[in-house]
Amino acid sequence: MPAQSQLTARLIEIFSAIQGEGLNVGTRQLFIRFALCDLRCHFCDSPQTWEVPSFCRIEQTPGCRDFETYPNPVPLSLLLGWVERQNQPGLHDSISLTGGEPLLQASFLVEFLPQLHRLTGLPVYLETGGHRPEQLAMILPYLNSVGMDIKLPSVSGENRWQAHSRFLQLCHNSQVDVFVKLIISATTNPTELKQAAELVADCSPSIPVILQPATPLQSPHHLPILPPTPEQVLEWQALMKHHLKSVRVIPQTHKMIDQL
């Protein structure tokens, strides 16, 4: 009987850097960026992740940007070897699964994450669009924290309210730490912010929410994405704090310090 073929991942890159978004801002993370995304958000700053490239790039020395390229897909054992090489003692606070949308490769993650925990002992943080609850349920036991988006239709062009609600409830019912991130722009509809605040509050008003002002972006497919005004940010934070205990405003800080 032939041996079962090894599971493989579709990757964009692996590198060590400073987390620039959300509640983990400023911490050192080992990033595993997965290819593929089923969303097409207008503000996306990584459209190269939407499809699977022929090659991924792998940093050889943590933080040195000495990338080498390898063909996709990547066998599980090879990925573990790359992580082990990057995992210098005491350097990383956690491992970030990012993309793209990592949950599109949940079948791989179910096998990969238990081995990742045994290899590194590091907390695992999932960055996700927050719209795939069925795939989340497959890997929740192996996650320590989740940063999920709520996609505001007026900003992202996506409408995923029901999926976001189920996704957040799954996180809240588990032992995982979760926070919600909303991208806000000059065109944000405040009614959607209220709807998002109520969605989170219905689950728990104690769940932290991050308002992330959009980084200016020129897109060939959509109108330019412009950040909100200072007045809009203050008004919208106040609106959401009527419903929630913790609403912070945190921009993409890695863009300010030239991190990946």
PDB file of C-alpha atoms in Angstrom, residues 31-150:
ATOM      1  CA  PHE A  31       5.173  35.500  11.003  1.00  0.00           C
ATOM      2  CA  ILE A  32       3.947  32.653   8.824  1.00  0.00           C
ATOM      3  CA  ARG A  33       2.068  34.283   5.951  1.00  0.00           C
ATOM      4  CA  PHE A  34      -0.272  31.923   4.127  1.00  0.00           C
ATOM      5  CA  ALA A  35      -1.366  32.341   0.523  1.00  0.00           C
ATOM      6  CA  LEU A  36      -4.988  32.516  -0.666  1.00  0.00           C
ATOM      7  CA  CYS A  37      -7.837  34.793   0.347  1.00  0.00           C
ATOM      8  CA  ASP A  38     -11.509  34.568  -0.521  1.00  0.00           C
ATOM      9  CA  LEU A  39     -12.154  38.258   0.237  1.00  0.00           C
ATOM     10  CA  ARG A  40     -11.359  41.256  -1.952  1.00  0.00           C
ATOM     11  CA  CYS A  41     -11.334  44.129   0.523  1.00  0.00           C
ATOM     12  CA  HIS A  42     -10.919  47.537  -1.068  1.00  0.00           C
ATOM     13  CA  PHE A  43      -8.292  48.539   1.506  1.00  0.00           C
ATOM     14  CA  CYS A  44      -6.180  45.371   1.162  1.00  0.00           C
ATOM     15  CA  ASP A  45      -2.467  46.163   1.321  1.00  0.00           C
ATOM     16  CA  SER A  46      -1.389  42.624   0.427  1.00  0.00           C
ATOM     17  CA  PRO A  47      -3.240  41.604  -2.762  1.00  0.00           C
ATOM     18  CA  GLN A  48      -0.257  39.400  -3.626  1.00  0.00           C
ATOM     19  CA  THR A  49      -1.673  36.951  -1.081  1.00  0.00           C
ATOM     20  CA  TRP A  50      -4.926  36.412  -2.975  1.00  0.00           C
ATOM     21  CA  GLU A  51      -3.457  33.636  -5.129  1.00  0.00           C
ATOM     22  CA  VAL A  52      -0.744  31.003  -4.667  1.00  0.00           C
ATOM     23  CA  PRO A  53       2.642  32.108  -6.027  1.00  0.00           C
ATOM     24  CA  SER A  54       4.988  29.602  -7.621  1.00  0.00           C
ATOM     25  CA  PHE A  55       7.552  30.355  -4.920  1.00  0.00           C
ATOM     26  CA  CYS A  56       7.497  31.519  -1.308  1.00  0.00           C
ATOM     27  CA  ARG A  57      10.291  33.416   0.413  1.00  0.00           C
ATOM     28  CA  ILE A  58      11.839  32.277   3.675  1.00  0.00           C
ATOM     29  CA  GLU A  59      14.004  34.427   5.940  1.00  0.00           C
ATOM     30  CA  GLN A  60      17.191  32.594   6.888  1.00  0.00           C
ATOM     31  CA  THR A  61      18.222  34.679   9.929  1.00  0.00           C
ATOM     32  CA  PRO A  62      15.574  36.301  12.188  1.00  0.00           C
ATOM     33  CA  GLY A  63      15.158  39.971  11.290  1.00  0.00           C
ATOM     34  CA  CYS A  64      17.971  40.061   8.700  1.00  0.00           C
ATOM     35  CA  ARG A  65      15.730  39.920   5.585  1.00  0.00           C
ATOM     36  CA  ASP A  66      18.076  37.387   3.982  1.00  0.00           C
ATOM     37  CA  PHE A  67      15.301  35.673   2.062  1.00  0.00           C
ATOM     38  CA  GLU A  68      15.638  32.566  -0.049  1.00  0.00           C
ATOM     39  CA  THR A  69      12.904  31.252  -2.313  1.00  0.00           C
ATOM     40  CA  TYR A  70      11.351  27.792  -2.306  1.00  0.00           C
ATOM     41  CA  PRO A  71       8.648  26.277  -4.512  1.00  0.00           C
ATOM     42  CA  ASN A  72       5.036  25.985  -3.379  1.00  0.00           C
ATOM     43  CA  PRO A  73       3.440  23.924  -1.959  1.00  0.00           C
ATOM     44  CA  VAL A  74       5.622  23.383   1.123  1.00  0.00           C
ATOM     45  CA  PRO A  75       5.702  20.030   2.982  1.00  0.00           C
ATOM     46  CA  LEU A  76       4.789  20.166   6.661  1.00  0.00           C
ATOM     47  CA  SER A  77       8.163  18.799   7.778  1.00  0.00           C
ATOM     48  CA  LEU A  78      10.047  21.458   5.824  1.00  0.00           C
ATOM     49  CA  LEU A  79       7.940  24.241   7.354  1.00  0.00           C
ATOM     50  CA  LEU A  80       8.653  22.920  10.850  1.00  0.00           C
ATOM     51  CA  GLY A  81      12.363  22.955  10.054  1.00  0.00           C
ATOM     52  CA  TRP A  82      12.215  26.587   8.973  1.00  0.00           C
ATOM     53  CA  VAL A  83      10.362  27.549  12.142  1.00  0.00           C
ATOM     54  CA  GLU A  84      12.900  25.718  14.297  1.00  0.00           C
ATOM     55  CA  ARG A  85      15.759  27.627  12.643  1.00  0.00           C
ATOM     56  CA  GLN A  86      14.043  30.983  13.235  1.00  0.00           C
ATOM     57  CA  ASN A  87      13.034  30.225  16.813  1.00  0.00           C
ATOM     58  CA  GLN A  88      16.019  31.621  18.687  1.00  0.00           C
ATOM     59  CA  PRO A  89      15.622  31.318  22.487  1.00  0.00           C
ATOM     60  CA  GLY A  90      13.855  34.287  24.053  1.00  0.00           C
ATOM     61  CA  LEU A  91      13.469  36.243  20.804  1.00  0.00           C
ATOM     62  CA  HIS A  92       9.821  35.789  19.856  1.00  0.00           C
ATOM     63  CA  ASP A  93       6.784  36.491  22.007  1.00  0.00           C
ATOM     64  CA  SER A  94       4.469  34.470  19.794  1.00  0.00           C
ATOM     65  CA  ILE A  95       3.879  33.049  16.325  1.00  0.00           C
ATOM     66  CA  SER A  96       1.505  34.860  13.982  1.00  0.00           C
ATOM     67  CA  LEU A  97      -0.549  32.959  11.421  1.00  0.00           C
ATOM     68  CA  THR A  98      -1.438  35.594   8.856  1.00  0.00           C
ATOM     69  CA  GLY A  99      -2.253  35.931   5.190  1.00  0.00           C
ATOM     70  CA  GLY A 100      -4.209  36.003   3.057  1.00  0.00           C
ATOM     71  CA  GLU A 101      -6.714  34.010   5.048  1.00  0.00           C
ATOM     72  CA  PRO A 102      -5.000  31.218   7.019  1.00  0.00           C
ATOM     73  CA  LEU A 103      -8.298  29.430   7.663  1.00  0.00           C
ATOM     74  CA  LEU A 104      -8.519  28.491   3.986  1.00  0.00           C
ATOM     75  CA  GLN A 105      -5.794  25.975   4.885  1.00  0.00           C
ATOM     76  CA  ALA A 106      -7.448  24.687   8.067  1.00  0.00           C
ATOM     77  CA  SER A 107      -6.922  21.035   7.094  1.00  0.00           C
ATOM     78  CA  PHE A 108      -3.179  21.677   7.066  1.00  0.00           C
ATOM     79  CA  LEU A 109      -3.272  23.699  10.288  1.00  0.00           C
ATOM     80  CA  VAL A 110      -5.028  20.894  12.177  1.00  0.00           C
ATOM     81  CA  GLU A 111      -1.932  18.740  11.643  1.00  0.00           C
ATOM     82  CA  PHE A 112       0.654  21.523  11.801  1.00  0.00           C
ATOM     83  CA  LEU A 113      -0.324  23.401  14.967  1.00  0.00           C
ATOM     84  CA  PRO A 114       0.045  20.583  17.529  1.00  0.00           C
ATOM     85  CA  GLN A 115       3.548  19.929  16.199  1.00  0.00           C
ATOM     86  CA  LEU A 116       4.298  23.656  16.196  1.00  0.00           C
ATOM     87  CA  HIS A 117       3.376  23.873  19.891  1.00  0.00           C
ATOM     88  CA  ARG A 118       5.588  20.915  20.763  1.00  0.00           C
ATOM     89  CA  LEU A 119       8.485  22.359  18.769  1.00  0.00           C
ATOM     90  CA  THR A 120       8.444  25.958  20.028  1.00  0.00           C
ATOM     91  CA  GLY A 121       6.290  26.233  23.143  1.00  0.00           C
ATOM     92  CA  LEU A 122       5.238  29.665  21.862  1.00  0.00           C
ATOM     93  CA  PRO A 123       1.690  31.070  21.897  1.00  0.00           C
ATOM     94  CA  VAL A 124      -0.039  30.965  18.511  1.00  0.00           C
ATOM     95  CA  TYR A 125      -1.908  34.051  17.297  1.00  0.00           C
ATOM     96  CA  LEU A 126      -4.339  33.918  14.359  1.00  0.00           C
ATOM     97  CA  GLU A 127      -4.936  36.997  12.201  1.00  0.00           C
ATOM     98  CA  THR A 128      -8.132  36.440  10.242  1.00  0.00           C
ATOM     99  CA  GLY A 129     -10.965  38.024   8.336  1.00  0.00           C
ATOM    100  CA  GLY A 130     -13.276  36.521  10.940  1.00  0.00           C
ATOM    101  CA  HIS A 131     -15.726  35.041   8.446  1.00  0.00           C
ATOM    102  CA  ARG A 132     -15.019  31.278   8.460  1.00  0.00           C
ATOM    103  CA  PRO A 133     -16.440  29.870  11.720  1.00  0.00           C
ATOM    104  CA  GLU A 134     -16.488  26.250  10.527  1.00  0.00           C
ATOM    105  CA  GLN A 135     -12.768  26.276   9.789  1.00  0.00           C
ATOM    106  CA  LEU A 136     -12.056  28.168  13.017  1.00  0.00           C
ATOM    107  CA  ALA A 137     -13.730  25.397  15.009  1.00  0.00           C
ATOM    108  CA  MET A 138     -11.266  22.901  13.536  1.00  0.00           C
ATOM    109  CA  ILE A 139      -8.209  24.657  14.984  1.00  0.00           C
ATOM    110  CA  LEU A 140      -9.494  26.544  18.049  1.00  0.00           C
ATOM    111  CA  PRO A 141      -7.958  24.049  20.513  1.00  0.00           C
ATOM    112  CA  TYR A 142      -4.504  24.939  19.178  1.00  0.00           C
ATOM    113  CA  LEU A 143      -4.838  28.743  19.307  1.00  0.00           C
ATOM    114  CA  ASN A 144      -3.953  31.100  22.145  1.00  0.00           C
ATOM    115  CA  SER A 145      -5.298  34.340  20.694  1.00  0.00           C
ATOM    116  CA  VAL A 146      -7.306  35.572  17.723  1.00  0.00           C
ATOM    117  CA  GLY A 147      -7.429  38.970  16.075  1.00  0.00           C
ATOM    118  CA  MET A 148     -10.550  38.973  13.901  1.00  0.00           C
ATOM    119  CA  ASP A 149     -11.798  41.624  11.526  1.00  0.00           C
ATOM    120  CA  ILE A 150     -15.317  42.868  11.203  1.00  0.00           C
TER     121      ILE A 150
END
